[in-house]
C-alpha cells in the first residue's frame, strides 16, 4: 500500500492557524476600542445626568442674594471667584461660564479676559436642546477652552434686571480629561491583557473545531484523490451537490470519469491492435508464402517450364502481389481512421453524380463476372454535406464486396432515395446472402466464427466503411437473407 499520506498538508494548517490568530487579534483590538469608547460614553452620560441640575441649583442658591452683574454693568467677578472656589472644592473638573443671550462668554475664572483676548462663543443649539429635555438626554456642548471639542455640560437660563443669559457648566473639564486619560490607558492595558488571554483560550478551542469543520470536505476530497491515485478507479466524491466544494468535487469526478474512459479506450485499442496484428500477420503470410513458392519454382525449374507455365506462374504471382498491396493499404487506412489521424472535411457535393461515376468505373469488373450493375435514382440531383473522398471510399468498398460475392448472371443495384433531412443510399446484391448469426459481426475486423473459418467480410473493407460512417455521425446497416442477397444502407445529411 505504500507509506501513509497526510490528508491535509502542514502548510495549509499553518496558514489557517495564522489567519485565525490574526482575525482573533484584530477582533480583540476592535473589542477593546469599542468597549473603551462606549464605557467612556456611559461614564459621561452618567455624570451629565447626575449633575444635570447643577446650573439650575447654582442660580437658585447664588443669584438670590447676589447679582452676577455689578451696578455699572460689569460682571461680578468676586461672586464668580467664590462660586468657582466652592464648586471646585467638591469637583475640580467643573468649569463655570457666564454666557449672554447670544452664547458669548462674558466671564469665567478659567479663561483669560483682556483687551487683546478674543471673545469665546458657545453654540446655543445644544444648550436649548438640553434645557428643553430637562437634562434627561445625553448631549455634548462646546468647550470654550478647547475650540472644536465637545464636552458634557449642565446649563440653565437666568435673568438679572435687564440682563439675560445662561450659566454654562462644563462637567468634565481639563482636570477631568487629564485624570480620565491616565485611568483609561491603565484600563485599556488591563482590559487588553485580560481580554486577549481569555480570547486566545476560547480561540484555540474554537480554532480547532473551525479548522476541523472547514477542512472536513477537503479531507474527503483529498482522501478520494489518494484512493484514485493508488489504483481505485471507482473512487468518486459522493454527493458533490451537498458539499462546500461542489465545483471542485464535480471537476474531480468528471476528470476521473474522463481518465477511466480514456484508459478503457487505450486498453481496448491496445487489445484490438494486438488482435489486428495477429490476424493481419496470418493474412500477409498466405500471399507471401504463395509468392515465395512460385518464385522459387521459377528459379529452380526455369529451364524445364514451358512458356505457358511461366506465364501462368507470373500471373499468379502478380495477383498475390496485388492482394498483398491492397491488404497493406487497407491496414494503413484503417489504422489512420481508428487513431483519428484523418478527420472528415465536409462540403456539399452531388451524391447522385458520384454514384453514377462509380457505376461506370465498376461496370468493366462487373461485366467480366457477367453481373449487371444498375443505378436506381430519381431525376433529382441530390446534394449531401459530407467528406466526398471518404464517402467515395465507402461506396467503393461496398460495391467491391457486392460484386465479389454475387454469382454470375446476378445483379447489383445502387439506389438513392431522398428523405426529409437525409439522403438514403442502398447497395443491393443478389448473392448468397449472409447467415443471420454472422450479420452482427459483418463490420468487425477479422472476427472469426471459429479457428478454421473466417466470417464473410472478415477483411478490413467493411470495417473501414463503418469507421467512415462513425466519423460522419451516421451508421451503416445490413439486411440479408441466405440465398436472397444482401442490402447495405446508410444515410447522409441533405445539403
Short mmCIF file of C-alpha atoms in Angstrom, two decimals:
data_model
loop_
_atom_site.label_atom_id
_atom_site.label_comp_id
_atom_site.label_asym_id
_atom_site.label_seq_id
_atom_site.Cartn_x
_atom_site.Cartn_y
_atom_site.Cartn_z
CA UNK A 1 0.00 0.00 0.00
CA UNK A 2 3.00 2.27 0.43
CA UNK A 3 3.59 4.91 3.11
CA UNK A 4 0.63 6.65 4.72
CA UNK A 5 -0.28 10.05 3.33
CA UNK A 6 -1.37 13.18 5.21
CA UNK A 7 -4.92 14.17 4.46
CA UNK A 8 -4.23 17.90 4.87
CA UNK A 9 -0.76 19.41 4.44
CA UNK A 10 1.12 21.17 7.26
CA UNK A 11 1.34 24.37 5.23
CA UNK A 12 -2.43 24.56 4.95
CA UNK A 13 -2.84 24.03 8.72
CA UNK A 14 -0.23 26.73 9.44
CA UNK A 15 -1.92 29.19 7.11
CA UNK A 16 -5.33 28.51 8.65
CA UNK A 17 -3.94 28.96 12.15
CA UNK A 18 -2.12 32.16 11.22
CA UNK A 19 -5.23 33.60 9.57
CA UNK A 20 -7.34 32.61 12.57
CA UNK A 21 -4.92 34.19 15.10
CA UNK A 22 -4.75 37.42 13.09
CA UNK A 23 -8.54 37.57 12.96
CA UNK A 24 -8.76 36.97 16.74
CA UNK A 25 -6.17 39.68 17.45
CA UNK A 26 -8.00 42.11 15.19
CA UNK A 27 -11.30 41.24 16.85
CA UNK A 28 -9.70 41.67 20.29
CA UNK A 29 -8.32 45.11 19.38
CA UNK A 30 -11.69 46.17 17.98
CA UNK A 31 -13.43 44.81 21.09
CA UNK A 32 -11.14 46.77 23.40
CA UNK A 33 -11.55 50.01 21.42
CA UNK A 34 -15.32 49.66 21.17
CA UNK A 35 -15.62 48.73 24.86
CA UNK A 36 -13.45 51.69 25.89
CA UNK A 37 -15.38 54.07 23.65
CA UNK A 38 -18.80 53.08 24.96
CA UNK A 39 -17.54 52.82 28.53
CA UNK A 40 -16.34 56.42 28.26
CA UNK A 41 -19.66 57.49 26.76
CA UNK A 42 -21.52 55.66 29.52
CA UNK A 43 -19.41 57.41 32.14
CA UNK A 44 -20.02 60.83 30.58
CA UNK A 45 -23.76 60.21 30.24
CA UNK A 46 -23.93 59.15 33.90
CA UNK A 47 -22.01 62.24 35.10
CA UNK A 48 -24.19 64.54 32.98
CA UNK A 49 -27.45 63.01 34.20
CA UNK A 50 -26.35 63.11 37.86
CA UNK A 51 -25.27 66.74 37.52
CA UNK A 52 -27.97 67.90 35.13
CA UNK A 53 -29.48 70.36 37.66
CA UNK A 54 -26.15 71.82 38.84
CA UNK A 55 -26.59 75.01 36.79
CA UNK A 56 -30.18 75.50 37.98
CA UNK A 57 -29.18 74.91 41.63
CA UNK A 58 -26.31 77.38 41.26
CA UNK A 59 -28.67 80.10 40.01
CA UNK A 60 -31.20 79.37 42.78
CA UNK A 61 -28.59 79.36 45.55
CA UNK A 62 -26.12 82.05 44.47
CA UNK A 63 -28.15 84.54 42.45
CA UNK A 64 -30.87 85.05 45.12
CA UNK A 65 -28.74 87.23 47.36
CA UNK A 66 -26.18 88.50 44.83
CA UNK A 67 -26.39 89.60 41.22
CA UNK A 68 -23.99 88.23 38.61
CA UNK A 69 -23.54 91.83 37.46
CA UNK A 70 -22.40 94.94 39.31
CA UNK A 71 -24.28 98.23 39.27
CA UNK A 72 -22.02 99.52 36.49
CA UNK A 73 -22.98 96.51 34.33
CA UNK A 74 -19.72 94.64 34.68
CA UNK A 75 -19.52 91.02 35.72
CA UNK A 76 -19.43 90.38 39.45
CA UNK A 77 -16.03 88.70 39.40
CA UNK A 78 -15.74 88.21 43.21
CA UNK A 79 -19.06 86.32 43.13
CA UNK A 80 -17.81 84.01 40.41
CA UNK A 81 -14.49 83.57 42.17
CA UNK A 82 -16.24 82.39 45.35
CA UNK A 83 -18.65 80.31 43.29
CA UNK A 84 -15.82 78.58 41.41
CA UNK A 85 -13.92 78.03 44.66
CA UNK A 86 -16.91 76.35 46.31
CA UNK A 87 -17.59 74.14 43.32
CA UNK A 88 -14.02 73.09 42.77
CA UNK A 89 -13.85 72.10 46.41
CA UNK A 90 -16.50 69.48 45.57
CA UNK A 91 -15.44 68.66 41.96
CA UNK A 92 -12.21 70.01 40.48
CA UNK A 93 -13.24 69.10 36.95
CA UNK A 94 -16.12 71.60 36.85
CA UNK A 95 -15.72 74.85 34.85
CA UNK A 96 -18.37 77.60 35.14
CA UNK A 97 -19.08 80.09 32.34
CA UNK A 98 -21.39 83.10 32.20
CA UNK A 99 -22.95 83.46 28.75
CA UNK A 100 -25.05 86.22 27.24
CA UNK A 101 -28.17 85.59 25.19
CA UNK A 102 -26.08 85.12 22.00
CA UNK A 103 -23.79 82.50 23.56
CA UNK A 104 -20.74 84.75 24.01
CA UNK A 105 -18.66 84.02 27.14
CA UNK A 106 -18.93 87.07 29.43
CA UNK A 107 -16.77 85.68 32.20
CA UNK A 108 -15.09 82.53 33.55
CA UNK A 109 -12.40 82.05 36.14
CA UNK A 110 -10.62 79.54 33.90
CA UNK A 111 -10.32 81.97 30.97
CA UNK A 112 -8.09 84.97 30.44
CA UNK A 113 -10.07 88.16 29.95
CA UNK A 114 -8.20 91.09 28.49
CA UNK A 115 -8.40 93.68 25.76
CA UNK A 116 -6.35 91.51 23.41
CA UNK A 117 -8.16 88.24 24.23
CA UNK A 118 -10.77 87.18 21.64
CA UNK A 119 -14.31 86.61 22.92
CA UNK A 120 -15.21 82.94 23.23
CA UNK A 121 -18.53 81.70 21.87
CA UNK A 122 -20.63 78.65 22.68
CA UNK A 123 -23.25 77.23 20.33
CA UNK A 124 -26.74 77.69 21.77
CA UNK A 125 -28.23 74.71 19.90
CA UNK A 126 -27.09 72.02 22.36
CA UNK A 127 -27.91 74.33 25.31
CA UNK A 128 -31.52 74.91 24.19
CA UNK A 129 -31.89 71.18 23.46
CA UNK A 130 -30.56 70.35 26.97
CA UNK A 131 -32.93 72.79 28.66
CA UNK A 132 -35.88 71.53 26.61
CA UNK A 133 -35.10 67.90 27.55
CA UNK A 134 -34.67 68.96 31.20
CA UNK A 135 -31.27 67.25 31.28
CA UNK A 136 -32.63 63.77 30.53
CA UNK A 137 -30.75 63.28 27.26
CA UNK A 138 -27.03 62.79 26.67
CA UNK A 139 -25.94 65.99 24.89
CA UNK A 140 -22.48 67.41 24.21
CA UNK A 141 -21.72 71.13 24.06
CA UNK A 142 -18.79 73.33 23.01
CA UNK A 143 -15.72 73.58 25.22
CA UNK A 144 -14.64 77.28 25.35
CA UNK A 145 -11.13 76.34 26.48
CA UNK A 146 -10.67 73.90 23.62
CA UNK A 147 -12.41 75.14 20.45
CA UNK A 148 -13.58 72.28 18.24
CA UNK A 149 -14.01 69.87 21.13
CA UNK A 150 -17.29 68.98 22.84
CA UNK A 151 -17.90 68.06 26.47
CA UNK A 152 -20.75 67.08 28.76
CA UNK A 153 -22.33 70.12 30.42
CA UNK A 154 -25.17 71.49 32.53
CA UNK A 155 -26.91 74.73 31.62
CA UNK A 156 -29.75 76.93 32.84
CA UNK A 157 -31.09 80.36 31.79
CA UNK A 158 -31.01 83.35 34.17
CA UNK A 159 -32.41 86.87 34.25
CA UNK A 160 -30.97 89.61 36.39
CA UNK A 161 -32.52 93.01 35.96
CA UNK A 162 -32.45 93.83 32.30
CA UNK A 163 -29.75 91.26 31.57
CA UNK A 164 -30.40 87.71 30.41
CA UNK A 165 -28.11 84.80 29.63
CA UNK A 166 -27.06 81.33 30.65
CA UNK A 167 -24.99 79.67 33.30
CA UNK A 168 -22.97 77.09 31.35
CA UNK A 169 -21.02 74.49 33.34
CA UNK A 170 -18.57 72.07 31.77
CA UNK A 171 -18.82 68.91 33.89
CA UNK A 172 -15.69 67.24 32.54
CA UNK A 173 -13.12 69.94 32.23
CA UNK A 174 -9.38 69.84 31.73
CA UNK A 175 -8.69 68.26 35.09
CA UNK A 176 -11.20 65.51 34.39
CA UNK A 177 -9.70 64.95 30.96
CA UNK A 178 -6.19 64.55 32.41
CA UNK A 179 -7.27 62.08 35.09
CA UNK A 180 -9.60 60.22 32.68
CA UNK A 181 -6.84 59.76 30.09
CA UNK A 182 -4.49 58.25 32.68
CA UNK A 183 -7.12 55.90 34.04
CA UNK A 184 -8.29 54.99 30.56
CA UNK A 185 -4.81 53.94 29.47
CA UNK A 186 -4.48 51.73 32.55
CA UNK A 187 -7.97 50.35 31.96
CA UNK A 188 -7.15 49.61 28.34
CA UNK A 189 -3.97 47.80 29.33
CA UNK A 190 -5.73 45.61 31.91
CA UNK A 191 -8.70 45.02 29.63
CA UNK A 192 -6.41 44.27 26.69
CA UNK A 193 -4.31 41.72 28.58
CA UNK A 194 -7.29 40.05 30.19
CA UNK A 195 -9.46 40.06 27.09
CA UNK A 196 -6.60 38.84 24.88
CA UNK A 197 -5.72 35.93 27.18
CA UNK A 198 -9.34 34.93 27.61
CA UNK A 199 -9.99 35.31 23.89
CA UNK A 200 -6.95 33.23 22.99
CA UNK A 201 -8.12 30.36 25.21
CA UNK A 202 -11.54 30.30 23.59
CA UNK A 203 -9.97 30.96 20.18
CA UNK A 204 -7.77 27.87 20.50
CA UNK A 205 -10.80 25.68 21.15
CA UNK A 206 -12.88 27.42 18.51
CA UNK A 207 -9.96 27.28 16.08
CA UNK A 208 -9.60 23.52 16.41
CA UNK A 209 -13.31 23.00 15.84
CA UNK A 210 -13.40 25.51 12.97
CA UNK A 211 -10.38 24.06 11.17
CA UNK A 212 -11.78 20.55 11.58
CA UNK A 213 -15.16 21.65 10.24
CA UNK A 214 -13.79 23.83 7.41
CA UNK A 215 -11.44 21.12 6.15
CA UNK A 216 -13.93 18.26 6.50
CA UNK A 217 -14.97 18.26 2.84
CA UNK A 218 -11.39 18.98 1.78
CA UNK A 219 -10.19 15.91 3.70
CA UNK A 220 -12.83 13.79 1.99
CA UNK A 221 -11.73 15.10 -1.42
CA UNK A 222 -8.02 14.52 -0.74
CA UNK A 223 -8.72 11.04 0.62
CA UNK A 224 -10.70 10.19 -2.53
CA UNK A 225 -7.92 11.55 -4.76
CA UNK A 226 -5.36 9.43 -2.87
CA UNK A 227 -7.50 6.31 -3.39
CA UNK A 228 -7.79 7.09 -7.09
CA UNK A 229 -4.04 7.69 -7.30
CA UNK A 230 -3.37 4.33 -5.62
CA UNK A 231 -5.39 2.49 -8.26
CA UNK A 232 -9.01 2.56 -7.12
CA UNK A 233 -10.59 3.62 -10.41
CA UNK A 234 -14.08 3.66 -8.85
CA UNK A 235 -13.15 6.30 -6.24
CA UNK A 236 -15.50 9.29 -6.58
CA UNK A 237 -16.61 12.12 -4.28
CA UNK A 238 -20.11 11.22 -3.18
CA UNK A 239 -22.97 13.73 -3.15
CA UNK A 240 -20.99 16.68 -4.61
CA UNK A 241 -24.09 18.91 -4.60
CA UNK A 242 -24.20 18.80 -0.80
CA UNK A 243 -20.53 19.68 -0.48
CA UNK A 244 -18.95 23.06 0.27
CA UNK A 245 -16.55 22.39 -2.60
CA UNK A 246 -19.17 21.42 -5.17
CA UNK A 247 -17.26 22.88 -8.13
CA UNK A 248 -14.03 21.05 -7.23
CA UNK A 249 -15.89 17.82 -6.44
CA UNK A 250 -17.70 17.86 -9.79
CA UNK A 251 -14.47 18.72 -11.59
CA UNK A 252 -12.64 15.80 -9.96
CA UNK A 253 -15.48 13.35 -10.69
CA UNK A 254 -15.61 14.47 -14.33
CA UNK A 255 -11.82 14.27 -14.59
CA UNK A 256 -11.80 10.77 -13.05
CA UNK A 257 -14.55 9.62 -15.44
CA UNK A 258 -12.57 11.01 -18.39
CA UNK A 259 -9.33 9.34 -17.23
CA UNK A 260 -11.05 5.97 -16.70
CA UNK A 261 -12.81 6.26 -20.06
CA UNK A 262 -9.52 7.10 -21.82
CA UNK A 263 -7.77 4.23 -20.05
CA UNK A 264 -10.53 1.84 -21.14
CA UNK A 265 -10.22 3.13 -24.69
CA UNK A 266 -6.45 2.73 -24.63
CA UNK A 267 -6.74 -0.80 -23.29
CA UNK A 268 -9.40 -1.64 -25.86
CA UNK A 269 -7.37 -0.14 -28.69
CA UNK A 270 -4.28 -1.96 -27.47
CA UNK A 271 -6.14 -5.28 -27.32
CA UNK A 272 -7.65 -4.74 -30.76
CA UNK A 273 -4.29 -3.69 -32.13
CA UNK A 274 -2.71 -6.93 -30.92
CA UNK A 275 -5.62 -8.87 -32.41
CA UNK A 276 -5.30 -6.93 -35.66
CA UNK A 277 -1.57 -7.58 -35.87
CA UNK A 278 -2.12 -11.29 -35.26
CA UNK A 279 -4.81 -11.55 -37.94
CA UNK A 280 -3.01 -9.36 -40.44
CA UNK A 281 0.13 -11.43 -39.91
CA UNK A 282 -1.87 -14.50 -40.86
CA UNK A 283 -3.30 -12.85 -43.98
CA UNK A 284 0.09 -11.47 -45.01
CA UNK A 285 1.69 -14.85 -44.54
CA UNK A 286 -0.58 -16.55 -47.11
CA UNK A 287 0.23 -14.37 -50.17
CA UNK A 288 3.87 -14.20 -49.13
CA UNK A 289 4.05 -17.97 -48.93
CA UNK A 290 2.44 -18.27 -52.38
CA UNK A 291 4.82 -15.63 -53.80
CA UNK A 292 7.81 -17.40 -52.32
CA UNK A 293 6.67 -20.79 -53.61
CA UNK A 294 6.12 -19.66 -57.20
CA UNK A 295 9.29 -17.54 -57.32
CA UNK A 296 11.35 -20.48 -56.06
CA UNK A 297 9.64 -22.75 -58.61
CA UNK A 298 10.54 -20.32 -61.39
CA UNK A 299 14.13 -20.18 -60.16
CA UNK A 300 14.58 -23.95 -59.80
CA UNK A 301 12.64 -25.12 -62.87
CA UNK A 302 13.11 -22.19 -65.20
CA UNK A 303 14.78 -24.40 -67.81
CA UNK A 304 12.10 -27.13 -67.72
CA UNK A 305 8.94 -24.96 -67.58
CA UNK A 306 7.08 -24.14 -70.73
CA UNK A 307 6.33 -20.55 -71.67
CA UNK A 308 2.68 -21.11 -70.85
CA UNK A 309 3.55 -22.38 -67.34
CA UNK A 310 5.90 -19.46 -66.79
CA UNK A 311 3.13 -17.05 -67.85
CA UNK A 312 0.67 -18.76 -65.51
CA UNK A 313 3.10 -18.62 -62.57
CA UNK A 314 3.85 -14.95 -63.20
CA UNK A 315 0.11 -14.23 -63.39
CA UNK A 316 -0.48 -15.93 -60.01
CA UNK A 317 2.49 -14.05 -58.53
CA UNK A 318 1.13 -10.74 -59.85
CA UNK A 319 -2.33 -11.41 -58.36
CA UNK A 320 -0.84 -12.20 -54.97
CA UNK A 321 1.26 -9.06 -55.10
CA UNK A 322 -1.92 -7.06 -55.79
CA UNK A 323 -3.69 -8.81 -52.93
CA UNK A 324 -0.76 -8.12 -50.61
CA UNK A 325 -0.56 -4.46 -51.66
CA UNK A 326 -4.31 -4.00 -51.19
CA UNK A 327 -4.21 -5.58 -47.75
CA UNK A 328 -1.32 -3.33 -46.63
CA UNK A 329 -3.08 -0.21 -47.97
CA UNK A 330 -6.27 -1.17 -46.11
CA UNK A 331 -4.29 -1.74 -42.94
CA UNK A 332 -2.71 1.73 -43.11
CA UNK A 333 -6.06 3.31 -43.98
CA UNK A 334 -7.88 1.64 -41.11
CA UNK A 335 -5.11 2.50 -38.63
CA UNK A 336 -5.37 6.19 -39.54
CA UNK A 337 -9.15 6.16 -39.21
CA UNK A 338 -9.04 4.36 -35.87
CA UNK A 339 -6.40 6.70 -34.40
CA UNK A 340 -8.41 9.69 -35.71
CA UNK A 341 -5.45 10.95 -37.73
CA UNK A 342 -7.94 11.56 -40.52
CA UNK A 343 -10.84 13.94 -39.91
CA UNK A 344 -13.62 14.47 -42.44
CA UNK A 345 -13.53 17.66 -44.48
CA UNK A 346 -17.22 18.14 -45.07
CA UNK A 347 -18.54 20.04 -48.06
CA UNK A 348 -21.64 19.93 -50.27
CA UNK A 349 -21.44 17.59 -53.27
CA UNK A 350 -23.77 15.61 -55.53
CA UNK A 351 -24.11 12.06 -54.27
CA UNK A 352 -26.03 11.29 -57.47
CA UNK A 353 -23.11 12.27 -59.75
CA UNK A 354 -20.61 10.43 -57.53
CA UNK A 355 -22.75 7.24 -57.70
CA UNK A 356 -23.03 7.40 -61.49
CA UNK A 357 -19.24 7.78 -61.77
CA UNK A 358 -18.68 4.73 -59.54
CA UNK A 359 -21.17 2.63 -61.53
CA UNK A 360 -19.25 3.45 -64.72
CA UNK A 361 -15.97 2.63 -63.01
CA UNK A 362 -17.11 -0.83 -61.81
CA UNK A 363 -19.04 -1.80 -64.96
CA UNK A 364 -15.96 -3.36 -66.56
CA UNK A 365 -15.29 -5.54 -63.49
CA UNK A 366 -18.98 -6.49 -63.24
CA UNK A 367 -19.20 -7.41 -66.93
CA UNK A 368 -16.23 -9.76 -66.60
CA UNK A 369 -18.22 -11.68 -63.99
CA UNK A 370 -21.40 -11.36 -66.06
CA UNK A 371 -23.04 -9.25 -63.36
CA UNK A 372 -25.50 -6.47 -64.13
CA UNK A 373 -24.67 -3.18 -62.39
CA UNK A 374 -27.70 -0.85 -62.07
CA UNK A 375 -28.15 2.73 -60.86
CA UNK A 376 -31.58 3.44 -59.34
CA UNK A 377 -32.07 7.17 -58.79
CA UNK A 378 -34.72 9.76 -59.48
CA UNK A 379 -34.14 12.57 -61.92
CA UNK A 380 -33.39 14.87 -58.98
CA UNK A 381 -29.74 15.71 -58.37
CA UNK A 382 -29.31 15.04 -54.61
CA UNK A 383 -26.71 17.01 -52.71
CA UNK A 384 -25.29 15.93 -49.33
CA UNK A 385 -22.93 17.52 -46.82
CA UNK A 386 -20.02 15.14 -46.15
CA UNK A 387 -16.41 14.32 -46.99
CA UNK A 388 -16.57 13.37 -50.69
CA UNK A 389 -13.37 11.26 -50.69
CA UNK A 390 -14.43 9.27 -47.62
CA UNK A 391 -17.93 8.64 -48.97
CA UNK A 392 -16.42 7.55 -52.31
CA UNK A 393 -14.11 5.14 -50.46
CA UNK A 394 -17.05 3.67 -48.51
CA UNK A 395 -19.12 3.16 -51.67
CA UNK A 396 -16.15 1.54 -53.43
CA UNK A 397 -15.65 -0.97 -50.63
CA UNK A 398 -19.35 -1.91 -50.52
CA UNK A 399 -19.56 -2.27 -54.33
CA UNK A 400 -16.39 -4.40 -54.41
CA UNK A 401 -17.87 -6.72 -51.77
CA UNK A 402 -21.22 -6.89 -53.57
CA UNK A 403 -19.59 -7.82 -56.92
CA UNK A 404 -17.21 -10.24 -55.19
CA UNK A 405 -19.98 -12.25 -53.53
CA UNK A 406 -22.53 -12.13 -56.37
CA UNK A 407 -22.69 -15.13 -58.65
CA UNK A 408 -22.55 -14.76 -62.46
CA UNK A 409 -25.77 -13.52 -64.07
CA UNK A 410 -26.58 -11.78 -60.80
CA UNK A 411 -27.39 -8.14 -60.21
CA UNK A 412 -26.00 -5.29 -58.07
CA UNK A 413 -28.12 -2.15 -57.57
CA UNK A 414 -27.08 1.22 -56.16
CA UNK A 415 -30.21 3.16 -55.16
CA UNK A 416 -30.55 6.76 -53.94
CA UNK A 417 -33.69 7.96 -52.19
CA UNK A 418 -34.23 11.42 -50.70
CA UNK A 419 -35.91 11.70 -47.31
CA UNK A 420 -36.91 14.80 -45.32
CA UNK A 421 -33.47 15.70 -43.94
CA UNK A 422 -31.31 12.87 -45.25
CA UNK A 423 -30.41 11.03 -48.42
CA UNK A 424 -30.60 7.24 -48.13
CA UNK A 425 -28.09 5.13 -50.10
CA UNK A 426 -28.75 1.40 -50.64
CA UNK A 427 -26.41 -1.14 -52.29
CA UNK A 428 -28.24 -4.43 -53.00
CA UNK A 429 -26.81 -7.64 -54.46
CA UNK A 430 -28.35 -10.98 -55.42
CA UNK A 431 -25.55 -13.03 -53.93
CA UNK A 432 -25.62 -15.92 -51.47
CA UNK A 433 -26.50 -13.65 -48.58
CA UNK A 434 -25.07 -13.61 -45.07
CA UNK A 435 -26.10 -16.11 -42.37
CA UNK A 436 -28.18 -14.47 -39.65
CA UNK A 437 -25.77 -15.46 -36.89
CA UNK A 438 -22.90 -13.77 -38.78
CA UNK A 439 -24.65 -10.47 -39.54
CA UNK A 440 -23.84 -8.78 -36.16
CA UNK A 441 -20.11 -9.27 -36.92
CA UNK A 442 -20.07 -8.27 -40.58
CA UNK A 443 -18.41 -4.89 -39.89
CA UNK A 444 -15.92 -6.18 -37.34
CA UNK A 445 -12.35 -6.57 -38.41
CA UNK A 446 -11.03 -10.11 -38.58
CA UNK A 447 -13.74 -11.53 -36.32
CA UNK A 448 -13.70 -15.32 -36.55
CA UNK A 449 -16.55 -17.77 -36.29
CA UNK A 450 -14.15 -20.44 -35.15
CA UNK A 451 -10.48 -21.23 -35.53
CA UNK A 452 -10.82 -22.67 -39.00
CA UNK A 453 -13.38 -20.38 -40.65
CA UNK A 454 -13.48 -16.62 -41.06
CA UNK A 455 -16.72 -14.76 -41.37
CA UNK A 456 -17.72 -13.20 -44.61
CA UNK A 457 -16.21 -9.73 -44.88
CA UNK A 458 -13.55 -10.64 -42.38
CA UNK A 459 -11.10 -8.24 -44.01
CA UNK A 460 -10.81 -4.53 -43.43
CA UNK A 461 -13.06 -3.24 -46.23
CA UNK A 462 -16.33 -3.14 -44.29
CA UNK A 463 -14.53 -2.16 -41.07
CA UNK A 464 -13.23 0.90 -42.92
CA UNK A 465 -16.78 1.67 -44.11
CA UNK A 466 -18.05 1.51 -40.52
CA UNK A 467 -15.32 3.91 -39.32
CA UNK A 468 -16.12 6.37 -42.13
CA UNK A 469 -19.80 6.31 -41.14
CA UNK A 470 -18.91 6.90 -37.48
CA UNK A 471 -16.84 9.95 -38.46
CA UNK A 472 -19.95 11.26 -40.24
CA UNK A 473 -22.15 10.61 -37.17
CA UNK A 474 -24.24 8.05 -39.02
CA UNK A 475 -24.48 4.26 -39.13
CA UNK A 476 -24.48 1.56 -41.78
CA UNK A 477 -26.78 -1.43 -41.52
CA UNK A 478 -27.10 -4.71 -43.41
CA UNK A 479 -30.27 -6.63 -44.25
CA UNK A 480 -29.62 -10.07 -45.66
CA UNK A 481 -31.27 -13.43 -46.18
CA UNK A 482 -29.39 -16.58 -47.20
CA UNK A 483 -29.65 -17.25 -50.96
CA UNK A 484 -31.55 -13.97 -51.47
CA UNK A 485 -28.74 -11.45 -51.33
CA UNK A 486 -27.83 -8.50 -49.07
CA UNK A 487 -28.64 -4.79 -48.80
CA UNK A 488 -26.27 -2.29 -47.18
CA UNK A 489 -27.90 1.00 -46.14
CA UNK A 490 -26.61 4.33 -44.76
CA UNK A 491 -27.77 7.96 -44.76
CA UNK A 492 -26.09 11.33 -45.22
CA UNK A 493 -27.48 14.77 -44.34
CA UNK A 494 -29.14 16.73 -47.14
CA UNK A 495 -27.47 19.97 -48.11
#
